Coordinates of C-alpha atoms and ligand atoms in Angstrom, one line a residue:
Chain A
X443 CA 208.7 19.9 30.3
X444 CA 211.8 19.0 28.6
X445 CA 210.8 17.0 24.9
X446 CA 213.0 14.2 24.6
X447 CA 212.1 14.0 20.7
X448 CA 214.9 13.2 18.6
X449 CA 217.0 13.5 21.7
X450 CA 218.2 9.8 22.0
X451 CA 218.8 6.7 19.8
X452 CA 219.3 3.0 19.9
X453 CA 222.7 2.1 18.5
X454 CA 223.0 -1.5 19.1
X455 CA 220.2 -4.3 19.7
X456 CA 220.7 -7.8 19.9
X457 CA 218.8 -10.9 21.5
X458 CA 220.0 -14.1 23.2
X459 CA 218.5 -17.4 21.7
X460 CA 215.1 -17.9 22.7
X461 CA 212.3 -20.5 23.5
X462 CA 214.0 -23.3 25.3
X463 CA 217.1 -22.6 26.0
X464 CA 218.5 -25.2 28.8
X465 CA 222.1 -24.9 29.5
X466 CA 222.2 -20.9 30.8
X467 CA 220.8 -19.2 33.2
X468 CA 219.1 -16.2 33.2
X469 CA 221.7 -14.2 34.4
X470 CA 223.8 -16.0 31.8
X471 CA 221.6 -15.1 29.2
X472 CA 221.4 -11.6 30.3
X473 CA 225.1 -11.3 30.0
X474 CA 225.2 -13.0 26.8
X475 CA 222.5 -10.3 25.2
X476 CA 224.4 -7.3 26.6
X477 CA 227.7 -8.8 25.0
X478 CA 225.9 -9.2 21.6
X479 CA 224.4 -5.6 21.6
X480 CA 227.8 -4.1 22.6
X481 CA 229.2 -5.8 19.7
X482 CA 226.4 -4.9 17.3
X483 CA 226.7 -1.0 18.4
X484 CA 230.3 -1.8 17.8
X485 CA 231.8 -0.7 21.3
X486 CA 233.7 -1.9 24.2
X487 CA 232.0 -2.8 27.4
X488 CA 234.0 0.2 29.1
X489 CA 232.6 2.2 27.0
X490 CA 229.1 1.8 28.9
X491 CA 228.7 4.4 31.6
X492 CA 224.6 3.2 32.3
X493 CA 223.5 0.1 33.1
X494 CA 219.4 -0.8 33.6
X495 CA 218.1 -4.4 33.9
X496 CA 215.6 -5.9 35.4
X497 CA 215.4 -9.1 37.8
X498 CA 214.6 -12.7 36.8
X499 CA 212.1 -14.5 38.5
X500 CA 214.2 -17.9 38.0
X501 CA 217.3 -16.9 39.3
X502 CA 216.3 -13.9 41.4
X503 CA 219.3 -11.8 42.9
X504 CA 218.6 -8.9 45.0
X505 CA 220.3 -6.2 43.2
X506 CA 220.5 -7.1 39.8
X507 CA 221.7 -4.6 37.4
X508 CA 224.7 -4.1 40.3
X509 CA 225.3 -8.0 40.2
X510 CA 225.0 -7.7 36.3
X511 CA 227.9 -5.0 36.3
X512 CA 229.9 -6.7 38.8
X513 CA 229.7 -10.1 36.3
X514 CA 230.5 -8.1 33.1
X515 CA 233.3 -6.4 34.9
X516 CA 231.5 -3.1 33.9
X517 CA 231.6 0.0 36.5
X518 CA 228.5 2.6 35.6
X519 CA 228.2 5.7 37.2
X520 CA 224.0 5.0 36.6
X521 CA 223.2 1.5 37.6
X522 CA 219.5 0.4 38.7
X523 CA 216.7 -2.8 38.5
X524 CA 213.5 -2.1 37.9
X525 CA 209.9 -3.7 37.9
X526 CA 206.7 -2.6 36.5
X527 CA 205.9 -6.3 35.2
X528 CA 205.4 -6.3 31.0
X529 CA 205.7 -2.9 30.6
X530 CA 209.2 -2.5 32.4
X531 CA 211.3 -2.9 29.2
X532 CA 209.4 0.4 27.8
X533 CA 209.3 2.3 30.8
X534 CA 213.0 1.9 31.6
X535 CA 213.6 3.0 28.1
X536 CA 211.9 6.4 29.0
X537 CA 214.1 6.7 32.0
X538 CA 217.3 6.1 30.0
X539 CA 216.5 8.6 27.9
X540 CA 216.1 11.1 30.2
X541 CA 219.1 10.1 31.9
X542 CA 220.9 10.7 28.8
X543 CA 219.2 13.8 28.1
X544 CA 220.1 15.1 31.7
X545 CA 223.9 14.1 31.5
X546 CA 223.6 10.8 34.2
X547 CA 225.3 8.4 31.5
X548 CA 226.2 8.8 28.0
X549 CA 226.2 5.2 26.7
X550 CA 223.5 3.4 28.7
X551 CA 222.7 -0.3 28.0
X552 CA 219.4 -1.8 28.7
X553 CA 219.2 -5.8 29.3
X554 CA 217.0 -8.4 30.6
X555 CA 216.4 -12.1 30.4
X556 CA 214.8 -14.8 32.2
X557 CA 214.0 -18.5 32.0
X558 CA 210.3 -19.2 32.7
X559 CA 210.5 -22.6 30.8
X560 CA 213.9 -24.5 31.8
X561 CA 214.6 -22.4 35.0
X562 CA 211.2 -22.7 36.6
X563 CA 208.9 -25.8 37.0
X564 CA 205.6 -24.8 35.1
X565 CA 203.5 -24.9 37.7
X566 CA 206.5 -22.5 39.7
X567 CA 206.2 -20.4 36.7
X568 CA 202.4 -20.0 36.6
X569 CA 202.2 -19.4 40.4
X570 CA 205.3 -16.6 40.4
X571 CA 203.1 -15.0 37.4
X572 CA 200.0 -14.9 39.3
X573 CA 201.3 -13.3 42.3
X574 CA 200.6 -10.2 40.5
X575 CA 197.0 -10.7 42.0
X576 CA 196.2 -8.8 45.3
X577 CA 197.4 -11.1 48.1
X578 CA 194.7 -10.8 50.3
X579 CA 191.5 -10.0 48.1
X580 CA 192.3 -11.5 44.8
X581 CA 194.8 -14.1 45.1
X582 CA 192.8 -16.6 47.4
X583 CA 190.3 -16.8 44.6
X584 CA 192.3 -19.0 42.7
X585 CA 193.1 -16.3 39.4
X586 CA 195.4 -18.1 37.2
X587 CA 196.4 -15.3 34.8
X588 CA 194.9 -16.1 32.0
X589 CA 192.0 -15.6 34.5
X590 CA 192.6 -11.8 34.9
X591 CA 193.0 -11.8 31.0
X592 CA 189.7 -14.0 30.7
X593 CA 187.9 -11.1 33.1
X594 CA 188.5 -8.0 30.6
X595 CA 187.8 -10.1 27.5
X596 CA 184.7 -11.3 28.4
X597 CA 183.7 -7.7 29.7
X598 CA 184.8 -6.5 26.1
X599 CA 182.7 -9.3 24.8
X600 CA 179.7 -8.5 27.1
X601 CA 180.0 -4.5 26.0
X602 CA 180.6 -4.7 22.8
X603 CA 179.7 -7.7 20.8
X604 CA 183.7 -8.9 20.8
X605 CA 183.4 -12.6 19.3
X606 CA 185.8 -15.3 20.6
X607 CA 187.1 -15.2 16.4
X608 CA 188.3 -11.4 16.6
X609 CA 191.0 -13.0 19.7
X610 CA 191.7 -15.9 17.4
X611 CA 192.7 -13.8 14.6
X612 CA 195.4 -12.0 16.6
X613 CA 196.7 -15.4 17.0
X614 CA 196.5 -16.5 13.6
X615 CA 198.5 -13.3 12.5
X616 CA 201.1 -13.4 15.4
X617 CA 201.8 -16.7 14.2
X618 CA 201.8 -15.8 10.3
X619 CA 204.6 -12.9 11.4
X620 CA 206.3 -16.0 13.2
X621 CA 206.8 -18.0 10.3
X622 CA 209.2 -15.7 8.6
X623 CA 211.3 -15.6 11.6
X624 CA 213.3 -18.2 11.8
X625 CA 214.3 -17.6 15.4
X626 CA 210.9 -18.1 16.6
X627 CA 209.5 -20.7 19.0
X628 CA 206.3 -21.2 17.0
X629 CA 206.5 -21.3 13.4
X630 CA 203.8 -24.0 12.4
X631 CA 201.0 -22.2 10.7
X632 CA 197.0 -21.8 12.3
X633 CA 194.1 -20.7 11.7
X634 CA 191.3 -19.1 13.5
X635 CA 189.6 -22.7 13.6
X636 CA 192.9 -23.8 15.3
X637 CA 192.9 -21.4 17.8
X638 CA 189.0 -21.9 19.1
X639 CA 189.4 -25.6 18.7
X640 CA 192.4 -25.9 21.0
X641 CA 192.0 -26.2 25.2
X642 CA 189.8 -24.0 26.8
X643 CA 191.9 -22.6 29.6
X644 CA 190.0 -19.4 31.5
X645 CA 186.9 -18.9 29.5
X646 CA 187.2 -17.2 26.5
X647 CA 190.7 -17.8 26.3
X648 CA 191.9 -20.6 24.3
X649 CA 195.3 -22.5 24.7
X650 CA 196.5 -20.4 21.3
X651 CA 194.8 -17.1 22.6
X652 CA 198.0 -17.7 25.7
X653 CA 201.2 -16.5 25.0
X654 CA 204.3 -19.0 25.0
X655 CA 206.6 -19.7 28.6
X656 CA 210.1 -18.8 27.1
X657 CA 213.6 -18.7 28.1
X658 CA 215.5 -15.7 26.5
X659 CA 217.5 -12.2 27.0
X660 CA 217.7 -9.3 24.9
X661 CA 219.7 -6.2 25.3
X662 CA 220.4 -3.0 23.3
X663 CA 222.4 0.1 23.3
X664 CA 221.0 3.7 24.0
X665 CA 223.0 6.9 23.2
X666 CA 222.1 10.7 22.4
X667 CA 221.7 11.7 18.9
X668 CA 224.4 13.6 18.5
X669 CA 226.9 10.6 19.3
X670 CA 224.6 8.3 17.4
X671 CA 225.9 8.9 13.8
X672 CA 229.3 7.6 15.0
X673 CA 228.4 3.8 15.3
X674 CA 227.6 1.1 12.3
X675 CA 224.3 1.0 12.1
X676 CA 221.8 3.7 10.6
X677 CA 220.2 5.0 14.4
X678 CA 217.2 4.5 15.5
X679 CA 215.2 7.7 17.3
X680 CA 213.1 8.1 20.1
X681 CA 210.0 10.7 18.8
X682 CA 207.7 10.3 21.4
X683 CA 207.5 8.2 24.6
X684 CA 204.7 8.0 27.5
X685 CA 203.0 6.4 30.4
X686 CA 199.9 5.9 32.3
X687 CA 199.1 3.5 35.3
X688 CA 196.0 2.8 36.0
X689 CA 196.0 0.9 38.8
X690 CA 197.5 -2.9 39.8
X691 CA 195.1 -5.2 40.7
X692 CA 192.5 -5.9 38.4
X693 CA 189.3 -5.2 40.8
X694 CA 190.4 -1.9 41.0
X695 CA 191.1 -0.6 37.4
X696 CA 188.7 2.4 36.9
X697 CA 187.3 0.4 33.6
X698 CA 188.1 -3.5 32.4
X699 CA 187.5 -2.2 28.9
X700 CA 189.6 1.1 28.5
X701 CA 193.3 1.2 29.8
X702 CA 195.6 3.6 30.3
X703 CA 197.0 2.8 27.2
X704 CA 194.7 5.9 26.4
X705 CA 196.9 8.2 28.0
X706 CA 200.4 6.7 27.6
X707 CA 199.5 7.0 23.8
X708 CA 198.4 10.5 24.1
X709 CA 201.4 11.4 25.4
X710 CA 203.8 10.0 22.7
X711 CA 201.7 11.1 19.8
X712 CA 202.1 14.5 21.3
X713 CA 205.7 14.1 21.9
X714 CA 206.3 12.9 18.1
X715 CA 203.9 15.0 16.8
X716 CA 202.3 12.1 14.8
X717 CA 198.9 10.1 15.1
X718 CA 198.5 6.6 15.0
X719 CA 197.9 6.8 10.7
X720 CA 201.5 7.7 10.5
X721 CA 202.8 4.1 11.8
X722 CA 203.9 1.7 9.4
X723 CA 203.9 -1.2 12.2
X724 CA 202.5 -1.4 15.8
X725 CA 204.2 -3.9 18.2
X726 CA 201.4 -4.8 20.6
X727 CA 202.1 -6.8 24.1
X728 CA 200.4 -9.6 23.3
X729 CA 200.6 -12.0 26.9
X730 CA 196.5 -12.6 25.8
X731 CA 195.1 -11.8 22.6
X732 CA 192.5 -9.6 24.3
X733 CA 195.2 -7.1 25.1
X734 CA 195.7 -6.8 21.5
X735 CA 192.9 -5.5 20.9
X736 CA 192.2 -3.6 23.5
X737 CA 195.8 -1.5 22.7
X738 CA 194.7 -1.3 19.2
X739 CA 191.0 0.6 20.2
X740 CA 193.4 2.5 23.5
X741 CA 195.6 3.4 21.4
X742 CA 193.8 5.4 18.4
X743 CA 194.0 2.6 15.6
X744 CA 190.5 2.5 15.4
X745 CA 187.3 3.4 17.7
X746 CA 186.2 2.3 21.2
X747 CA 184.8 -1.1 20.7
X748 CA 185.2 -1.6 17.7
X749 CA 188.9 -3.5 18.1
X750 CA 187.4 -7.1 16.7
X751 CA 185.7 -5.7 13.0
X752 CA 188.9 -3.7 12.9
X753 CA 191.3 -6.6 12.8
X754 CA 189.1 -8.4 10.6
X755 CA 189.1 -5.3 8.1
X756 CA 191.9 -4.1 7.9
X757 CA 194.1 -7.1 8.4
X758 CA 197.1 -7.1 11.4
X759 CA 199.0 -10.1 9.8
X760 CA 202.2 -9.6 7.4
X761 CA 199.7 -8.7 4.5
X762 CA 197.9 -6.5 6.3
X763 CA 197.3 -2.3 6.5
X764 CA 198.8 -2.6 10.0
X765 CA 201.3 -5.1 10.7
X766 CA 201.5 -6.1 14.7
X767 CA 204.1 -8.5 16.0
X768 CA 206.2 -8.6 13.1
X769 CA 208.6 -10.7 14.8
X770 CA 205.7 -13.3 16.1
X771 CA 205.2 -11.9 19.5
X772 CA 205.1 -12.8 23.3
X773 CA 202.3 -15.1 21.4
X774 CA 204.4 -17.0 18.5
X775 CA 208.2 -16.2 19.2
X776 CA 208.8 -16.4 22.6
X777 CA 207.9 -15.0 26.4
X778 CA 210.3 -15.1 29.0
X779 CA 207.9 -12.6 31.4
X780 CA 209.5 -9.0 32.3
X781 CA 211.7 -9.3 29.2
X782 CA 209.0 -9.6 26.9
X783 CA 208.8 -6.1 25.1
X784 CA 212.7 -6.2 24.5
X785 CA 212.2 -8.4 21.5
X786 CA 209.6 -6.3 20.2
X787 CA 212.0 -3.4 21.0
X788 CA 214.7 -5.1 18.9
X789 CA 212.7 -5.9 16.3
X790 CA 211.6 -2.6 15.8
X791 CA 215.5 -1.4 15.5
X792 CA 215.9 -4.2 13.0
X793 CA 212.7 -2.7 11.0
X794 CA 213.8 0.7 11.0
X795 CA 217.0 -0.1 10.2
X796 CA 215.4 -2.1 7.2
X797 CA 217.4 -5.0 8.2
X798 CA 214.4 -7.5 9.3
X799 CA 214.9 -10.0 6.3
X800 CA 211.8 -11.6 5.4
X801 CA 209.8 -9.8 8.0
X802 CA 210.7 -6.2 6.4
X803 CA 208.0 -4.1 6.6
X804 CA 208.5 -1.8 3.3
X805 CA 209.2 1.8 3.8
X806 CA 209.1 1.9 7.3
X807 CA 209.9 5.1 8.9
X808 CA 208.4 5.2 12.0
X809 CA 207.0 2.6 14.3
X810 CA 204.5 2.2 17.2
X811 CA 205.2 0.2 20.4
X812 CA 203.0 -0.7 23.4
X813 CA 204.1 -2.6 26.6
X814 CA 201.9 -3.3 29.9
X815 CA 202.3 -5.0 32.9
X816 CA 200.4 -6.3 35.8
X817 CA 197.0 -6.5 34.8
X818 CA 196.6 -4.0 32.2
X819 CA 197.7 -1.9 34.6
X820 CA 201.3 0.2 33.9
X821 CA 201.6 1.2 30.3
X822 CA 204.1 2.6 28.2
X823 CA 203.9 3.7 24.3
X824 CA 207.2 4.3 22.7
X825 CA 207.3 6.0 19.0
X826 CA 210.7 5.2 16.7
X827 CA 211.8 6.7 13.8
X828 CA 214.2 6.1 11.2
X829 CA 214.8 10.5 11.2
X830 CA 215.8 12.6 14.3
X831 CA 212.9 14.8 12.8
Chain B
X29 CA 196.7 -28.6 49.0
X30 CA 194.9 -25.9 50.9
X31 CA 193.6 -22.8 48.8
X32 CA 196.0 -19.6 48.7
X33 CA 195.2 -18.0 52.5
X34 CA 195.3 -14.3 53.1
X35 CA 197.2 -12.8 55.9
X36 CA 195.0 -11.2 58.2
X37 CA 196.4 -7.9 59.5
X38 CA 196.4 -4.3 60.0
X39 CA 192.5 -2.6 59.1
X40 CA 192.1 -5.7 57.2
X41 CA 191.4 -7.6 60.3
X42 CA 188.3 -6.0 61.0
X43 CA 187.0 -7.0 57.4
X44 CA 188.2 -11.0 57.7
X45 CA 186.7 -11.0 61.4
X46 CA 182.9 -10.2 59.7
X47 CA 183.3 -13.0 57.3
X48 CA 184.2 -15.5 60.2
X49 CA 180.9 -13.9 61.7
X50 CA 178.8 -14.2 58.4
X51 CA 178.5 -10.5 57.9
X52 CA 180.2 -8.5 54.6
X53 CA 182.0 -5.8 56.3
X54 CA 183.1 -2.6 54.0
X55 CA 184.6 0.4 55.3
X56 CA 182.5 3.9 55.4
X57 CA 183.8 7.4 55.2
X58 CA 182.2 9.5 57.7
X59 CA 183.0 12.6 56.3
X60 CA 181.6 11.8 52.3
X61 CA 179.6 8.9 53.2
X62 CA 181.5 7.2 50.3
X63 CA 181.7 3.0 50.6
X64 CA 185.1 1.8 49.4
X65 CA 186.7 -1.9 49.6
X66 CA 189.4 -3.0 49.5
X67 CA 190.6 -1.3 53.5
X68 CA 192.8 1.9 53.4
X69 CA 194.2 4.2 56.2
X70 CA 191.9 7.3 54.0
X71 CA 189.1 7.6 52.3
X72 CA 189.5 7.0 48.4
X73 CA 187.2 9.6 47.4
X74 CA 187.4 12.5 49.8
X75 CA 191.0 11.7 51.3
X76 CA 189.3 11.8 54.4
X77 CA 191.1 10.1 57.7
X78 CA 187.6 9.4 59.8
X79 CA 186.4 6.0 58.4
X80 CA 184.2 3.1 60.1
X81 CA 182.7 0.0 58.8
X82 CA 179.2 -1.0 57.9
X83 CA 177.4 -3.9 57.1
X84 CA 177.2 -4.5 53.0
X85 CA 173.6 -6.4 51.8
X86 CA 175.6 -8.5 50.5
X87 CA 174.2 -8.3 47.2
X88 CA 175.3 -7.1 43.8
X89 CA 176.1 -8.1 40.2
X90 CA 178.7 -9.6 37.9
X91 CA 181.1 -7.3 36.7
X92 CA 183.1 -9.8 34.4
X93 CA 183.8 -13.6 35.2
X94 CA 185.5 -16.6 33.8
X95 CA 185.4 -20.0 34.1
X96 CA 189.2 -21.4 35.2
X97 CA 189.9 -24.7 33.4
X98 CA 193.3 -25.3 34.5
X99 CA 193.8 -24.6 38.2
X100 CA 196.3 -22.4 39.8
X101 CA 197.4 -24.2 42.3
X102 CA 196.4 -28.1 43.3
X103 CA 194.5 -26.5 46.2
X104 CA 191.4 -25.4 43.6
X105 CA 189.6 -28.0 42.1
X106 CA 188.5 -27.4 38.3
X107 CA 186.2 -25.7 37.0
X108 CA 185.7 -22.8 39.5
X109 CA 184.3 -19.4 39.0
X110 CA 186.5 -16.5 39.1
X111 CA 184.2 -13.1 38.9
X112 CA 184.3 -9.8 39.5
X113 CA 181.3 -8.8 41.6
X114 CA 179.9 -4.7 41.8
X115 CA 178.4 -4.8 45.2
X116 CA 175.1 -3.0 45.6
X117 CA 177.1 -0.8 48.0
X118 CA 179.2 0.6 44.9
X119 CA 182.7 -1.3 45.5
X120 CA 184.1 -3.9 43.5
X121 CA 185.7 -7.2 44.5
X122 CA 187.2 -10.4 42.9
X123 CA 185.8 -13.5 44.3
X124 CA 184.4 -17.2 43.3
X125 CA 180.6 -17.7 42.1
X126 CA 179.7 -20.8 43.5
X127 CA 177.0 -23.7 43.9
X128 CA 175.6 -23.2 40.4
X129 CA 176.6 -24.5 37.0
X130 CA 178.9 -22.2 35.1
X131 CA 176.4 -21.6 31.9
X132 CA 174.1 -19.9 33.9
X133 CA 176.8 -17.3 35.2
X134 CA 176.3 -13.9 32.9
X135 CA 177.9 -10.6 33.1
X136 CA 175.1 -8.5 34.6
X137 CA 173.7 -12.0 36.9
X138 CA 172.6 -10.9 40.0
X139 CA 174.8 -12.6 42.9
X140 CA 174.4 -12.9 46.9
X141 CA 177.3 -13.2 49.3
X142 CA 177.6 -16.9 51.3
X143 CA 180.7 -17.5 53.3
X144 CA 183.0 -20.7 52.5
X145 CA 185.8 -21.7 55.1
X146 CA 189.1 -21.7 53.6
X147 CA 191.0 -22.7 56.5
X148 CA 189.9 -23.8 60.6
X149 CA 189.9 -20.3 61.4
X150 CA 188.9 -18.3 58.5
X151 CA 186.3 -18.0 55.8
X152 CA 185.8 -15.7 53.1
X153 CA 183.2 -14.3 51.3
X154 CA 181.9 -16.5 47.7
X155 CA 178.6 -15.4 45.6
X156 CA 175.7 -17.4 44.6
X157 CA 173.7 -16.8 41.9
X158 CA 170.5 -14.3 43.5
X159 CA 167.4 -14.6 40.7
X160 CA 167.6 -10.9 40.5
X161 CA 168.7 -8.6 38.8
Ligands
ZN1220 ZN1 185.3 10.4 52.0

């Protein structure tokens, strides 16, 4: 197998305004990101020979990343939508890469956006979540989805001791990260008492353990490394990328308490030759808090079960050994569904460029990022570096 | 508001036709003997092709659970049980633990199948809490 370490960078990153954004629609948004990250790499739309998005669940259009070409006035000789749920933003990314690698596109862009909170009623919003359920054996059952969420945190709790506080915490850091962004939709301060205190929605889960229902678009700007070095801004590396799914629905993952986040990791830490020690920040999908820190045991950070004593140790906040979510998170700066990893995938350029203002995590080199969709189901870890090697 | 129905078709027909008879129905490799839910055209285990169905005890245990506070649709009425439930048989399914009040519902609980109608022509199959474990 080819390695695609070092192979490809990210040139140009930009997100739309996020959180409640009435006034465009997702597609609108979508063009708007692309248009920003274009003129952050410092390029010309014709310039783009790749384009990968992936559909809206507000305004829905059955080819999208042709439709998103045909509105730009772009015409890519590699043009495709895809869908894996949360974990489609990181995914894609590995398939960009590759196409880069293997000569499909040189300049590829990557964008997506929806509007979950002006473009969709909630209830609309919920329901076209939840349809990630099996139609016929889950669905009728009534899972909302912080239901499936609810499901593998309580069977973390039951295993291992997990305390209803360990999920709070993620919160309470999410949010601290938040509050030196100024972009983000939550930026009032909590704490763990907060988070237990608030609405009980799907035992354990807590109103503040739920991510936020967003409107907002991202894009950025993927080339190889050897054209890299000829745009503004320092380049940002791909050292190690992989993926693991699991399964889709819920009742039939092998284990509610281990996900493939085990072997997507594996994969990357190979590629990059680096171990989780070596990150300076982890971005974490963070739809539930139980995800969190679930990723952070899958993922190497510490041992099997022993995710909630972890965070309580060694600290995920902007103080912390390990900062997650630096930008606040699908939890504290915005969710617009599928798009959700791209602002962690921006925020990461932003960090390894050492550009993230307030948020800056010192000295960082290289980065950890974790994305899944469905119901901990398709994962993807992505490692980025500051150096090609 | 009715509850979310499930289309009845293909293998799965033969599954939603036990419930509306009272019986849990899960399909049976004949070649590995293995017991898998939900319906597929091949055995999960063996990759066989020749499967049939047997009767389940309708028994097993809670896998995970939670109690849903805010409902998905209008159709559920709040709270309500959603649970995964390891059958006795070995397969897993989602479904609702019902007729019991939701503090007494544990991972581990042993749970019995009942069926509840969800429409005029079709019920599905709910758990009750057994007394065993
Ligand atoms: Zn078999």
């Amino acid at each position: 197998m080819i390695s695609l370490r070092g192979k490809v960078a990210l040139v140009g990153a930009a997100d739309s305004q996020v959180g409640i954004v009435p006034g465009l629609d997702a597609n609108e948004l979508c063009a708007d990101a692309i248009l920003l990250s274009l003129s952050d790499a410092g390029i010309d739309k014709d310039q783009v020979d790749g384009l990968i998005t992936c559909n809206s669940m507000s305004k829905p259009m059955l080819y999208h990343a042709e439709a998103m070409a045909e509105y730009l006035q772009i015409f890519p000789r590699y043009c495709f939508a895809a869908g894996a749920g949360g974990g489609t933003t990181f995914s894609i990314l590995h398939h960009a890469a590759s196409a880069i690698v293997t000569g499909m596109a040189d300049i590829i862009v990557i964008a997506m956006a929806d509007c979950l909170r002006s473009g969709l009623s909630r209830e609309q919003s919920l329901l076209a979540q939840s349809s990630t359920g099996h139609p016929q054996f889950e669905q009728p059952y009534g899972p909302t989805v912080p239901a499936y969420y609810a499901l593998i945190a309580q069977a973390h709790m039951a295993k291992f001791g997990t305390l209803p506080e360990h999920f709070a915490e993620i919160a309470v850091a999410c949010r601290a990260h938040a509050v030196k962004n100024k972009n983000a939709q939550m930026r009032d301060p909590i704490t763990v008492e907060d988070v237990l205190n608030s609405r009980m929605i799907a035992d354990p889960l807590h109103l503040l353990d739920c991510s936020l229902v967003s409107d907002g678009g991202a894009a950025i700007v993927m080339t190889s490394a050897e054209r890299a070095v000829d745009f503004p801004h320092p380049p940002v590396y791909l050292l190690g990328v992989g993926e693991g799914h699991n399964h889709e629905h819920i009742s039939q993952a092998k284990s509610l308490t281990t996900s493939a986040a085990l072997e997507s990791s594996k994969q990357a830490y190979a590629m990059a030759g680096l171990g989780p020690k070596d990150m300076q920040f982890a971005q974490l999908y963070d739809c539930f808090t139980p995800t969190v820190l679930l990723e952070l045991e899958d993922l190497g950070f510490c041992k099997k079960g022993e995710g909630g004593p972890f965070i309580s140790s060694v600290g995920i906040g902007p103080d912390g050994s390990l900062p997650v979510n630096t930008h606040g998170g699908l939890l504290s700066h915005c969710h617009p569904g599928n798009p959700g990893s791209m602002f962690a995938l921006t925020e990461s350029i932003w960090q390894l460029r050492h550009s993230a203002g307030k948020r800056q995590v010192i000295n960082a080199h290289v980065g950890l990022l974790h994305a899944q969709g469905g119901i901990m189901s398709s994962h993807t870890t992505l490692i980025l570096g500051r150096d090609a090697s | 508001m009715s509850r979310i129905q499930p289309q009845v078709s293909g293998l799965s027909s033969e599954f939603f036709d036990g419930c509306n008879e009272g019986v849990l129905r899960l399909q049976h490799c004949k070649s590995c003997r293995a017991i898998q839910f939900y319906p597929r055209v091949f055995c999960k285990v063996c990759s066989g092709r020749n499967l049939d169905w047997v009767n389940a005890s309708g028994k097993g245990n809670v896998a995970s659970f939670t109690v849903v506070r805010k409902a998905l649709t209008e159709g559920y009425k709040v709270p309500y049980i959603v649970a995964l439930i390891d059958l006795k048989e070995g397969p897993r399914m989602m479904s609702n633990i019902v007729n019991c009040e939701s503090e007494l519902v544990t991972v581990g609980v042993g749970v019995r199948v009942v069926f509840s109608a969800w429409s005029d022509t079709l019920s599905l199959p709910v758990f009750e809490l057994s007394n065993e474990r």
